[in-house]
Short mmCIF file of C-alpha atoms in Angstrom, two decimals:
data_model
loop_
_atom_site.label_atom_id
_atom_site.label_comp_id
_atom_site.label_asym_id
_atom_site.label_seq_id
_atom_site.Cartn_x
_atom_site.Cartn_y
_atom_site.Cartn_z
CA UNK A 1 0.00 0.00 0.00
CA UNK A 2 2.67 2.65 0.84
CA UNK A 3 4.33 1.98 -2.84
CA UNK A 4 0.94 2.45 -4.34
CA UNK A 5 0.44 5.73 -2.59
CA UNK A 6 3.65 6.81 -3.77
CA UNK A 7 3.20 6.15 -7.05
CA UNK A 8 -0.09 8.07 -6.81
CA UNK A 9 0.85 11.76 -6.30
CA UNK A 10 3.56 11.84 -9.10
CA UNK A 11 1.19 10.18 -11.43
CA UNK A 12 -2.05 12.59 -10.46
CA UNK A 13 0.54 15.41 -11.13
CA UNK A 14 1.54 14.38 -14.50
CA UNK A 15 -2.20 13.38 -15.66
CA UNK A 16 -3.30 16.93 -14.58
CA UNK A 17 -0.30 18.51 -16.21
CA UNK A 18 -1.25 16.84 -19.41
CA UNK A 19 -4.83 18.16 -19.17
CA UNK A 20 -4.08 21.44 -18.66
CA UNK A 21 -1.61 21.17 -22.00
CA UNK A 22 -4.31 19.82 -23.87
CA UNK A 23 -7.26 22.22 -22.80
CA UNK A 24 -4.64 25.18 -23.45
CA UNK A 25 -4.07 24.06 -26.77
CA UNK A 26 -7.16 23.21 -27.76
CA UNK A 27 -8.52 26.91 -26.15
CA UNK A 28 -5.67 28.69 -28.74
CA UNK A 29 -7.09 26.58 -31.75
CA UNK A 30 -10.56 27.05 -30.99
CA UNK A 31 -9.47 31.20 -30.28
CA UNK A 32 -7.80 31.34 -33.74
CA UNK A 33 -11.00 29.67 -35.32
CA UNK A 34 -13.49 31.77 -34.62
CA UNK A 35 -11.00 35.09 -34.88
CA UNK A 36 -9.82 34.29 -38.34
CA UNK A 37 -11.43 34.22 -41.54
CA UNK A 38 -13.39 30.86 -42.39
CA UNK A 39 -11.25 30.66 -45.79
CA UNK A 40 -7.78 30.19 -46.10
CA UNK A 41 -7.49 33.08 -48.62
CA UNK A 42 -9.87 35.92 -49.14
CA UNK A 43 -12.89 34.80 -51.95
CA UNK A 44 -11.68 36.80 -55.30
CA UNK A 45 -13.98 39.90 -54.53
CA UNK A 46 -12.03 40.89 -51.79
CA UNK A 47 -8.26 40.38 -53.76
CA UNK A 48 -7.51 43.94 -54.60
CA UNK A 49 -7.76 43.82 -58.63
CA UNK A 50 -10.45 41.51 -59.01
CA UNK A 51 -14.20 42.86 -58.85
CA UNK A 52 -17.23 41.45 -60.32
CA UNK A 53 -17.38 43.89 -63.25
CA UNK A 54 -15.06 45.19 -66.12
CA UNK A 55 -14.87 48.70 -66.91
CA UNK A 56 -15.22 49.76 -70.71
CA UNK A 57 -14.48 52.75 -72.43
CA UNK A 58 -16.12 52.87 -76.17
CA UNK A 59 -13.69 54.61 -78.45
CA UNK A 60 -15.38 57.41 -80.29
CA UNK A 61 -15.98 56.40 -83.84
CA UNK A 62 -18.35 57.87 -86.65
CA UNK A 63 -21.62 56.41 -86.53
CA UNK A 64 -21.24 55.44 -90.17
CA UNK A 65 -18.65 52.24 -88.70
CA UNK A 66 -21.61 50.80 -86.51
CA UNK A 67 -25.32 52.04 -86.95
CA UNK A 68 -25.03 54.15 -89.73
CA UNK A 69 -23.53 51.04 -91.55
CA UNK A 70 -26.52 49.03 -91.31
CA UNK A 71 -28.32 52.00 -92.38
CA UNK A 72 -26.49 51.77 -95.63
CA UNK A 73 -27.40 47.81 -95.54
CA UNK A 74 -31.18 48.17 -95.27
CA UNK A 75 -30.72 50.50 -98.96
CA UNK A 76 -29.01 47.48 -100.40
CA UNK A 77 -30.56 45.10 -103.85
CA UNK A 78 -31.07 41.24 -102.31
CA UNK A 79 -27.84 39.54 -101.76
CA UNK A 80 -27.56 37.75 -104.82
CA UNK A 81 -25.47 34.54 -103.00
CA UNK A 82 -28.76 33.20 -101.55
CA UNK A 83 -32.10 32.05 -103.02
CA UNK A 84 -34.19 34.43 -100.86
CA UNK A 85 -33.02 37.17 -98.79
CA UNK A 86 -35.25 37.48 -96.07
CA UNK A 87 -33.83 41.41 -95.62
CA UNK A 88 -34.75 42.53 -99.26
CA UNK A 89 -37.99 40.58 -100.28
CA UNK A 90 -40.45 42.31 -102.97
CA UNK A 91 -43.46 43.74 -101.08
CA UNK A 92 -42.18 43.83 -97.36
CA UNK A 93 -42.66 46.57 -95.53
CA UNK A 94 -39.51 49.03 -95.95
CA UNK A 95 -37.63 49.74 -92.73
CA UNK A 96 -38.50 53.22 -90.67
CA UNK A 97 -36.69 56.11 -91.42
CA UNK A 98 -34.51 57.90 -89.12
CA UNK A 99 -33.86 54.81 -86.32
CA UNK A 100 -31.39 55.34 -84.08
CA UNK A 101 -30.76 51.74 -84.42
CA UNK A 102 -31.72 49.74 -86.95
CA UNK A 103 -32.13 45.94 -86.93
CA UNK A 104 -29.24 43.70 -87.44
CA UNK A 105 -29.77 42.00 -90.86
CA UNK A 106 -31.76 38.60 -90.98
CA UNK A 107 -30.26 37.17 -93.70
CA UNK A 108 -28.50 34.19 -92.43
CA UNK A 109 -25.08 34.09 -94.14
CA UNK A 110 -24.70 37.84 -91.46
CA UNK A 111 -26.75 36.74 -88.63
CA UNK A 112 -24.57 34.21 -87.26
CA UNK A 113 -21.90 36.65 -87.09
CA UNK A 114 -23.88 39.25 -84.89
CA UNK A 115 -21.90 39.15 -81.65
CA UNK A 116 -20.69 42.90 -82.58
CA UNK A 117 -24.27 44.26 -82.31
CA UNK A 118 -25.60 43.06 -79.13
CA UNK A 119 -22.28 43.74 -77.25
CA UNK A 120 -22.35 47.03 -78.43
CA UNK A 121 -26.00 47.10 -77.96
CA UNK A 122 -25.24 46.66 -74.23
CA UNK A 123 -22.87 49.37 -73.90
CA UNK A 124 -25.17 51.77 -75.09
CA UNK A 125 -28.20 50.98 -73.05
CA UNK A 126 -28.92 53.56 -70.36
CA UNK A 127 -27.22 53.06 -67.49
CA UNK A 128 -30.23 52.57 -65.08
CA UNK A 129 -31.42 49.51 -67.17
CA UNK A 130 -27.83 47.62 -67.52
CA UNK A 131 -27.93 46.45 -63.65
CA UNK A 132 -27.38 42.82 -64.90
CA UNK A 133 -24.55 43.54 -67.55
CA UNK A 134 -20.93 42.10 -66.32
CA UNK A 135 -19.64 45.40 -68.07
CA UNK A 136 -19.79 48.86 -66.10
CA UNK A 137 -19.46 51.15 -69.03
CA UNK A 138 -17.16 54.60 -68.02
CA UNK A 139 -16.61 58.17 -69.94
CA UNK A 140 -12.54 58.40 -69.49
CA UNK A 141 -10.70 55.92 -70.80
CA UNK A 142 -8.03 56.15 -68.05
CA UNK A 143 -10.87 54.72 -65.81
CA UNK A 144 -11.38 51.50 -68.53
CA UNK A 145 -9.88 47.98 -67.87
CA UNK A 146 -10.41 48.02 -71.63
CA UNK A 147 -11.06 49.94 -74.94
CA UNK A 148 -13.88 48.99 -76.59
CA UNK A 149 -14.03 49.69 -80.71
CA UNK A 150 -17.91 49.99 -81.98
CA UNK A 151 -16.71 49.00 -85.58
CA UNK A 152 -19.46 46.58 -87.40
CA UNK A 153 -16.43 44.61 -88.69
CA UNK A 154 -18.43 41.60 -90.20
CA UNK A 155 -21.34 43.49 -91.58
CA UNK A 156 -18.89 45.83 -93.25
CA UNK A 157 -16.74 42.65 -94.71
CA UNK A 158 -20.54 41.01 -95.59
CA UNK A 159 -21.83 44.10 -97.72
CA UNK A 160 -19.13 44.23 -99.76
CA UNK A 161 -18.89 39.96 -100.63
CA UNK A 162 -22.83 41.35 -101.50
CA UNK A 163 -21.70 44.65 -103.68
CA UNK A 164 -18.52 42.84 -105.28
CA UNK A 165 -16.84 39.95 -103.92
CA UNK A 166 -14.21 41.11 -107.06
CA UNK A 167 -12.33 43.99 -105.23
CA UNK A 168 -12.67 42.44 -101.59
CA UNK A 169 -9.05 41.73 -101.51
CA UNK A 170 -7.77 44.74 -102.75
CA UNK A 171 -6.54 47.55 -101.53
CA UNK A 172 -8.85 50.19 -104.01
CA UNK A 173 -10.94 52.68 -103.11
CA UNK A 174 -13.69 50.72 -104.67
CA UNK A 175 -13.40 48.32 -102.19
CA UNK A 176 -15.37 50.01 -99.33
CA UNK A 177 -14.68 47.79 -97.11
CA UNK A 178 -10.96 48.16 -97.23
CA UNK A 179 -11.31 52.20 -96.81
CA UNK A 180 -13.45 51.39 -93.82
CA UNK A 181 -11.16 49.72 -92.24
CA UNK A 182 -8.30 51.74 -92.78
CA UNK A 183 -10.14 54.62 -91.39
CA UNK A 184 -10.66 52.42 -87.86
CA UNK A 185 -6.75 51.94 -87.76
CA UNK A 186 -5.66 55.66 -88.45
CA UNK A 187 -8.46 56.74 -86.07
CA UNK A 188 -8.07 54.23 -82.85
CA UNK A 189 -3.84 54.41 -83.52
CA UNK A 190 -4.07 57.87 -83.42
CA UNK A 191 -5.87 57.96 -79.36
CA UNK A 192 -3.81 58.55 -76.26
CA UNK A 193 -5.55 55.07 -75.27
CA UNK A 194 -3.97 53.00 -77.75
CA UNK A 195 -0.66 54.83 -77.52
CA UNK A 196 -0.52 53.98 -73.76
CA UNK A 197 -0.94 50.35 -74.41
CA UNK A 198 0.10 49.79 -77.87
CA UNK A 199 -3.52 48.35 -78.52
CA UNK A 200 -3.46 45.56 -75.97
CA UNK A 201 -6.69 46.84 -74.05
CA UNK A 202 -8.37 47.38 -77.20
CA UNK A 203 -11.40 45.15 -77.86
CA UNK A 204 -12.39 44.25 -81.65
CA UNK A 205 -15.17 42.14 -82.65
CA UNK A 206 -14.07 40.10 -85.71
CA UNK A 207 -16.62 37.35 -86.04
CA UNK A 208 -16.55 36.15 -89.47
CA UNK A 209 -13.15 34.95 -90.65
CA UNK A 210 -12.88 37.49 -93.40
CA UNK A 211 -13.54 40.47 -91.47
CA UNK A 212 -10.95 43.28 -90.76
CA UNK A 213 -9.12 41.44 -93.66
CA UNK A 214 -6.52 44.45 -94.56
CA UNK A 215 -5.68 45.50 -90.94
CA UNK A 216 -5.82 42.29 -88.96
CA UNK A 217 -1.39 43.16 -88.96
CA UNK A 218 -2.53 46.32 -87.55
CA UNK A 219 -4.68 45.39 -84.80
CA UNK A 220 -3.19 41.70 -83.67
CA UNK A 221 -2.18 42.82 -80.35
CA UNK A 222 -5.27 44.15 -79.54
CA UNK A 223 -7.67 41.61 -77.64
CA UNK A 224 -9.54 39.39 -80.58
CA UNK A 225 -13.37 38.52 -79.92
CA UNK A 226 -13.37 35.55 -82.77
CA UNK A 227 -15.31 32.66 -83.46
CA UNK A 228 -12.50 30.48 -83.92
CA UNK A 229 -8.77 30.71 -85.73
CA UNK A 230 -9.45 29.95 -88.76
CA UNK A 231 -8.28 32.83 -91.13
CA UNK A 232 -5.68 33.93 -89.15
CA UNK A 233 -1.96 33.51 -89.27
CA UNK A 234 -0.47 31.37 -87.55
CA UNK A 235 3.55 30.83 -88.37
CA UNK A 236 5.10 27.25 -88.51
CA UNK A 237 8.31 28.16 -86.74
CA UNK A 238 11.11 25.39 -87.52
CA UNK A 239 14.78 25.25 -86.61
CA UNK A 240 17.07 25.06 -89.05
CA UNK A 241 17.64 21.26 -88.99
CA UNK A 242 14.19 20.60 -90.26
CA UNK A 243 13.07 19.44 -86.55
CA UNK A 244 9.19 19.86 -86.47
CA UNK A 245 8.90 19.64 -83.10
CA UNK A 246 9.72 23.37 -82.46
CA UNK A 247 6.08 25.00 -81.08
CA UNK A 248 4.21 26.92 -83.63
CA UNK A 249 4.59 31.34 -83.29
CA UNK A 250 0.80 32.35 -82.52
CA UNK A 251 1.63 35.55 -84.68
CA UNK A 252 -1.66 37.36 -84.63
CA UNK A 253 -4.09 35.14 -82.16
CA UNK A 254 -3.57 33.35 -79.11
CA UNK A 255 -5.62 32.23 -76.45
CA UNK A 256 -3.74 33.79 -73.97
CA UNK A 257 -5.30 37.44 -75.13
CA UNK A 258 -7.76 36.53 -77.47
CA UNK A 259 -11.38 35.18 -76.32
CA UNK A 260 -13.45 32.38 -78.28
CA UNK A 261 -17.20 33.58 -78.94
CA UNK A 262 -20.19 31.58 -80.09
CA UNK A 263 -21.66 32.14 -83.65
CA UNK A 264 -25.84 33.30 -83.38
CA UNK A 265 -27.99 30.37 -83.65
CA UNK A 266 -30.14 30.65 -86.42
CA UNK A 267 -32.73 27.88 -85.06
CA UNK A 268 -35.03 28.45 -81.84
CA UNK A 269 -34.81 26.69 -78.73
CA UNK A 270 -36.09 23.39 -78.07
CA UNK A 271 -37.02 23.15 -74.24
CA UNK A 272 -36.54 19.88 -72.42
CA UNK A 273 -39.60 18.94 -72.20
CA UNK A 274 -40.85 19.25 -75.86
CA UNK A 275 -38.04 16.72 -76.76
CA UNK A 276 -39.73 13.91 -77.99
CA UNK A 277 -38.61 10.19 -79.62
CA UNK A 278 -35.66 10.38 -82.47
CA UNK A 279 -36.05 8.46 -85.06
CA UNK A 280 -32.94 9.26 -86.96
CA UNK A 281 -29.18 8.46 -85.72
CA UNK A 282 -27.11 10.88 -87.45
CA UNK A 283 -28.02 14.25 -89.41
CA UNK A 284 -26.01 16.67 -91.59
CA UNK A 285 -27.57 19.48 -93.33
CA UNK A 286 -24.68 22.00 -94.93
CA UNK A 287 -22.34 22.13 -98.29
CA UNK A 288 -20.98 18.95 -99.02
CA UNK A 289 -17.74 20.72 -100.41
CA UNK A 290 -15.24 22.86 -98.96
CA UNK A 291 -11.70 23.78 -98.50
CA UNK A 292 -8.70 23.52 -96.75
CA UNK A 293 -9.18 21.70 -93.63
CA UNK A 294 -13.40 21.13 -95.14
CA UNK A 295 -12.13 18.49 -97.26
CA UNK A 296 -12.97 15.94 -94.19
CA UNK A 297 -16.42 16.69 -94.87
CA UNK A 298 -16.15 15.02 -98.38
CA UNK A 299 -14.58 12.25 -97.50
CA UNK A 300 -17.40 11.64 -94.10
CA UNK A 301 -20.10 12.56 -96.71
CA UNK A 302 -19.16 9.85 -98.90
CA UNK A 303 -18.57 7.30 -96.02
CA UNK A 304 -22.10 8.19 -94.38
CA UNK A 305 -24.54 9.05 -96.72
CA UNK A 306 -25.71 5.28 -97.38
CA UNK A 307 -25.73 4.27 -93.41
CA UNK A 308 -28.86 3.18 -92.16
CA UNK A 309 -29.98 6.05 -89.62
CA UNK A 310 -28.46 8.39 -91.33
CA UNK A 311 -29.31 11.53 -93.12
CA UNK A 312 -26.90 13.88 -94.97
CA UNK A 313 -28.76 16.77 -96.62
CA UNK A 314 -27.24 19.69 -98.70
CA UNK A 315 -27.86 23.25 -98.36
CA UNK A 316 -28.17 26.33 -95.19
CA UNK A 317 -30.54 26.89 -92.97
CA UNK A 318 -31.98 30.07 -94.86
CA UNK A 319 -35.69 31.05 -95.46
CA UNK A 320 -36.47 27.69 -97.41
CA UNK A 321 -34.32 25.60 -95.19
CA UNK A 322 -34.83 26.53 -91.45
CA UNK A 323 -37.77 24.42 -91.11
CA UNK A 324 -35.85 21.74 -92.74
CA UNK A 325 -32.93 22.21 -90.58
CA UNK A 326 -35.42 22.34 -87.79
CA UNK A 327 -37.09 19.20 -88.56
CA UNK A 328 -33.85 17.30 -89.22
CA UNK A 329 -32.43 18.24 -86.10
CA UNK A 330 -35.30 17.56 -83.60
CA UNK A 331 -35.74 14.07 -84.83
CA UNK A 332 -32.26 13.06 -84.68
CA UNK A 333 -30.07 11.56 -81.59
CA UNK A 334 -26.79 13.14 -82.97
CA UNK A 335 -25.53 16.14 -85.43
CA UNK A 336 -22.73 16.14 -87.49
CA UNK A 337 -20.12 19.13 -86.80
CA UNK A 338 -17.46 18.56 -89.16
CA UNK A 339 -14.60 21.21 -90.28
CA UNK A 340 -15.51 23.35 -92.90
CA UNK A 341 -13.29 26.31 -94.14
CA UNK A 342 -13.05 26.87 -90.73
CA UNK A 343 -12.80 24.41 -88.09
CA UNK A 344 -16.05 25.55 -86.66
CA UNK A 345 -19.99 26.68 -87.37
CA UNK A 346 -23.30 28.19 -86.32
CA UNK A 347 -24.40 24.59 -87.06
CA UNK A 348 -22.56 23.83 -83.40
CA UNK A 349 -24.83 26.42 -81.39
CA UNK A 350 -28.10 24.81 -83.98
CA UNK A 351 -27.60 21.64 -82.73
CA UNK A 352 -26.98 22.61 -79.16
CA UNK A 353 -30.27 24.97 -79.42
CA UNK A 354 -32.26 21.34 -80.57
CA UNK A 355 -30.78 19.27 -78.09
CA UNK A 356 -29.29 17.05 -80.54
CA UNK A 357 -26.31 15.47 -79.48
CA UNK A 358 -23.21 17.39 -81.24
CA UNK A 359 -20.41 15.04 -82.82
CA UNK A 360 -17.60 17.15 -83.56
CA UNK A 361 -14.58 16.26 -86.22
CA UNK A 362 -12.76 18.76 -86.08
CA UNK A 363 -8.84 18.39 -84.81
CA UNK A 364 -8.36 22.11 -84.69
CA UNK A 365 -11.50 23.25 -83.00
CA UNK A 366 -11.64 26.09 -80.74
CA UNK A 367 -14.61 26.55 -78.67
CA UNK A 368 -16.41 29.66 -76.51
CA UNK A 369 -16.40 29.93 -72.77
CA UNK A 370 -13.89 26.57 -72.41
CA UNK A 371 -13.55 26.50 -68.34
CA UNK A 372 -16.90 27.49 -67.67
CA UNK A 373 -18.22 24.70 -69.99
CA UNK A 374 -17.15 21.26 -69.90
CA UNK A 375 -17.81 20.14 -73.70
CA UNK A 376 -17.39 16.80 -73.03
CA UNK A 377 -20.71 16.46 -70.86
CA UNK A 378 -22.47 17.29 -73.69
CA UNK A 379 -20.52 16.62 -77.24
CA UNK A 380 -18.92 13.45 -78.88
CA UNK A 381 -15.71 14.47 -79.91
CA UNK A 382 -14.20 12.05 -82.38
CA UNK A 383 -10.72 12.51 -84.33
CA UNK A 384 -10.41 12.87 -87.96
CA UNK A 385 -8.82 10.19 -88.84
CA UNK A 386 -10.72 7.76 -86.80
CA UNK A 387 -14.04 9.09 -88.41
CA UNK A 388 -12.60 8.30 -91.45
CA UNK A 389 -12.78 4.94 -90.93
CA UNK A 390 -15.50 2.97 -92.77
CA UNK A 391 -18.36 2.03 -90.27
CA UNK A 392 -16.34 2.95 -87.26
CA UNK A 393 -18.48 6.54 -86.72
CA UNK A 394 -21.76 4.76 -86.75
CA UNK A 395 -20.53 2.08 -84.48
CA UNK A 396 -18.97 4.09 -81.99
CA UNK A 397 -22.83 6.51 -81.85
CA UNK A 398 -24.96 2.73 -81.73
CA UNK A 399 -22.55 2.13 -78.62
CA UNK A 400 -24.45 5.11 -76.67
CA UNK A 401 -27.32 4.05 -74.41
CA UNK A 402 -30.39 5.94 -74.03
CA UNK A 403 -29.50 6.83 -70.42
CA UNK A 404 -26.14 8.06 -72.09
CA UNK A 405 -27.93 10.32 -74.79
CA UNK A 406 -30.30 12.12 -72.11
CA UNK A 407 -27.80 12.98 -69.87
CA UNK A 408 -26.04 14.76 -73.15
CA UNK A 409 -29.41 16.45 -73.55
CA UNK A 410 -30.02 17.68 -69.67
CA UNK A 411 -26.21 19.14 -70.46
CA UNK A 412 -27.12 20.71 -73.60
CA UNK A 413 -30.58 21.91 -71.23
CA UNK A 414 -28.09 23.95 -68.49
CA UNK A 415 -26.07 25.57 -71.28
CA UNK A 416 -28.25 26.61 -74.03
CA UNK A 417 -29.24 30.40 -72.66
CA UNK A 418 -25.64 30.48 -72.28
CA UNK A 419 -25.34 30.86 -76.50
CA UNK A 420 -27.96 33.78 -76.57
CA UNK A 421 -27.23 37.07 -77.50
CA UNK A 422 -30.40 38.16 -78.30
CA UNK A 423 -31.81 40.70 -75.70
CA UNK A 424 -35.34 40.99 -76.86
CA UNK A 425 -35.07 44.71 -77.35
CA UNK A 426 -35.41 46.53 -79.97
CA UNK A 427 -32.42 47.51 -81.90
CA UNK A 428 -30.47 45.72 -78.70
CA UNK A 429 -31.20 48.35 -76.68
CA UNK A 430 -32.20 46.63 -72.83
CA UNK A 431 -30.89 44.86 -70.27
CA UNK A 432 -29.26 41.86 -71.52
CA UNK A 433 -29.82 38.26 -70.36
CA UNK A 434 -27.42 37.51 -67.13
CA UNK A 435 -27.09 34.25 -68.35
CA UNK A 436 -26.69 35.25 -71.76
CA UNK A 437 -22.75 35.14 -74.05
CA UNK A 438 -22.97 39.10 -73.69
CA UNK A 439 -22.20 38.45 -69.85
CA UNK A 440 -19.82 35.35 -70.29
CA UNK A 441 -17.71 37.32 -73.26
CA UNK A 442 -17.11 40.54 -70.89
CA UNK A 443 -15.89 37.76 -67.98
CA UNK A 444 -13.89 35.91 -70.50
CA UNK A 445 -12.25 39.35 -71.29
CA UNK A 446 -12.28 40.04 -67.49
CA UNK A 447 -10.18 36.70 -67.09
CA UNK A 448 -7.10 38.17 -69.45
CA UNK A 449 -6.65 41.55 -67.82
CA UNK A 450 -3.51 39.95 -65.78
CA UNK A 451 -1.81 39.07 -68.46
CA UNK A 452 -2.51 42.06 -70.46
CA UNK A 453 -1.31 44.27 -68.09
CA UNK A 454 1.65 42.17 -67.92
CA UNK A 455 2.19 42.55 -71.20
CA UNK A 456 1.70 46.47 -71.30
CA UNK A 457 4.32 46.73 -68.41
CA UNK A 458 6.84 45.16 -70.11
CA UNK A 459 6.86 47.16 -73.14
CA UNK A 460 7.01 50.17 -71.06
CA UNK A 461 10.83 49.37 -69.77
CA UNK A 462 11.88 48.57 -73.26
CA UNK A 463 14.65 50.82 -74.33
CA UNK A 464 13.89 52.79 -77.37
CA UNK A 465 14.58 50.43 -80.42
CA UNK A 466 14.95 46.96 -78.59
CA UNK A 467 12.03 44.48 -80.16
CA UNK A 468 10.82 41.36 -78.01
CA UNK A 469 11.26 38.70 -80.11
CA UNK A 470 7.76 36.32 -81.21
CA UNK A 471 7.11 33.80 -78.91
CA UNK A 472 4.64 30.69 -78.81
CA UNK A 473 1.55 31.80 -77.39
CA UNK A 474 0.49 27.92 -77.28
CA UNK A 475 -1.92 26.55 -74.93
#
């Protein structure tokens, strides 16, 4: 008994001094817990820098490079490279006088380039009804994240392919496209804005591959709104010894300043629940021949167009065939989205709008709002060469269960308002959908500014004459 009350006191000492260690420790964890923040680091609208807006200056340009342009376009003949021009038809009721904006045109081969008109429809909406828009427009342009230039760059290109495609690639005064464009360059080159930055903050909105053909030089290190690459210049660099394995020299676009924008569906929406049954596996509705990287389309044409389930139809989805188009695409499981001229189409955003599945072949695609859409949840993405295969394409589509298909569609469901520029204003004048690809362009834009600024501060410390040198801007 007396060694077991020995051993008692030195053991009660060290179990209470243990307690005590643990209850102080636990009291300083618990004290730092509910005096700190519940994060680790501060959510991004409380890092100085980042806000939940972008500021945007609109460079002041003649009205006759925007509204006054279309305007000219409503005073046009029919466009004599489709059927039926739904803009010019004999008998319709001529367009008011004296708008301050007019319509953008409704003629399809320009209406799935009309990205420039709604975002600049946004900017100049009063300022008490743009609550929703991403972009806080401002007065000074020392206030802007970003210069914004109101130049109708595809409608501009369009009219004269319309007027004559002959001159469009000349530098002649009767192309008036070309002296449109070169009075945007000696006008926005000329600001205080650009000559701070050297054009890097400067927004253009170039949405059909020819537009801004003359100046694209000019204004490649401004930021790019584009539909995808194709058009642009992009230089094979190679080393001397013929390796090919050097990285290719983004000369003009990159994805590092440049931002991916959807074309304008030309088809309506198709809701979830007015999908019905499918009949048809596979449908194609566009020009069997094209160029370039289109030549895949040839070859798929040939290799599809006598597969059970399968329908390949020419022609566009103008005035005779949208409700074709329509049709086709609401009865069928899966669309074809092959590489045309360029690696990508309105016919994506169609297919999206009917919830039909999309199945795109195209190795060099680039595709709007990447990072805020997973494509993958709700396209088939197949590679050229493995298309090309006889019978694999069809297989590889049979191989999808229903369950499979329906979760594409619910995906296709979530995303669809995202493609929609269309405010349901007149002349684009309103609030704009906060759902809608004005709001996602402006935060793509948003999502650059680091590296733009980045890129502005270095060419400040260059000494006078010193060149940086091309570099890949790969991704």
């Amino acid at each position: 008994m007396p060694l077991k009350n020995k051993c008692v006191l030195p053991c009660s000492i060290s179990s209470l001094f243990l307690s005590f260690s643990v209850i102080c420790t636990l009291s300083f964890t618990l004290f730092l817990i509910f005096t700190s923040p519940h994060h680790p680091y501060p959510p991004p609208s409380q890092i100085p820098g980042l806000e939940d807006s972008i500021k945007v200056y609109v460079a002041n340009l003649p009205r006759s490079l925007n509204y006054g342009l279309l305007e000219k376009y409503w005073s046009l003949p029919p466009d004599s490279r489709i059927t039926s021009d739904p803009d010019h038809q004999i008998g319709s009721t001529p367009l008011p006088q004296n708008l301050s904006y007019p319509p953008y045109p409704e003629n399809p081969l320009i209406k799935q380039y009309s990205a420039e008109y709604w975002i600049l429809g946004d900017l100049m909406t009063p300022e008490k009804l743009r609550s929703g828009s991403f972009a806080k427009r401002v007065f000074d342009a020392r206030e802007a994240n970003v210069v914004f230039v109101p130049f109708f760059a595809t409608l501009s290109a369009e009219m004269q392919l319309s007027v004559d495609r002959r001159v469009f690639r000349k530098k002649v005064k009767e192309n008036e496209d070309y002296m449109r464009q070169k009075e945007v360059v000696e006008l926005v080159r000329n600001t205080e804005a650009w000559k701070r930055s050297g054009g890097r903050d400067h927004v253009f909105v170039l949405t059909d591959p020819v537009a801004a053909w003359h100046i694209k030089n000019e204004i490649a290190p401004a930021i790019l709104l584009v539909v995808d690459f194709g058009g642009w210049h992009r230089l094979d660099s190679k080393s001397s010894n013929g390796n090919s394995s050097e990285k290719i020299q983004h000369t003009q676009v990159s994805l590092l300043k440049d931002v991916i924008v959807p074309y304008t569906h030309l088809l309506p929406r198709l809701h979830l629940l007015e999908n019905q049954k499918r009949q048809t596996l596979l449908y194609f509705k566009g020009a069997k021949h094209r160029h370039a990287g289109g030549i895949v389309r040839e070859k798929l044409w040939d290799l599809l167009v006598n597969e059970p389930g399968v329908v390949m139809e020419e022609g566009f989805p103008n005035a005779t065939g949208k409700e074709q188009s329509i049709r086709g695409m609401r009865t069928s499981e899966f669309c074809l989205h092959p590489a045309g001229d360029t690696p990508t189409s309105c016919r994506l955003f169609d297919a999206i709008q009917s919830l039909c599945i999309p199945v795109i072949i195209s190795d060099n695609i680039e595709l709007p709002f990447e990072g805020m859409i997973d494509y993958s949840e709700l396209s088939v993405f197949v590679a050229v060469t493995d298309a090309l295969q006889p019978k694999l394409l069809v297989h590889h589509l049979r191989s999808f269960s229903e369950k499979q298909r329906d979760e594409f569609r619910l995906k296709m469901a979530q995303v669809q308002p995202i493609f929609d520029y269309d405010n349901g204003h007149a002349g684009g004048i309103g609030p704009v959908p906060l759902d809608g690809a004005v709001n996602h362009i402006w935060k793509k834009v948003h999502q650059k500014l680091p590296m733009i600024k980045e890129a502005i501060v270095r060419d400040r410390r260059k000494p006078p004459g010193v060149s940086i040198p091309h570099r890949c801007h790969c991704t």
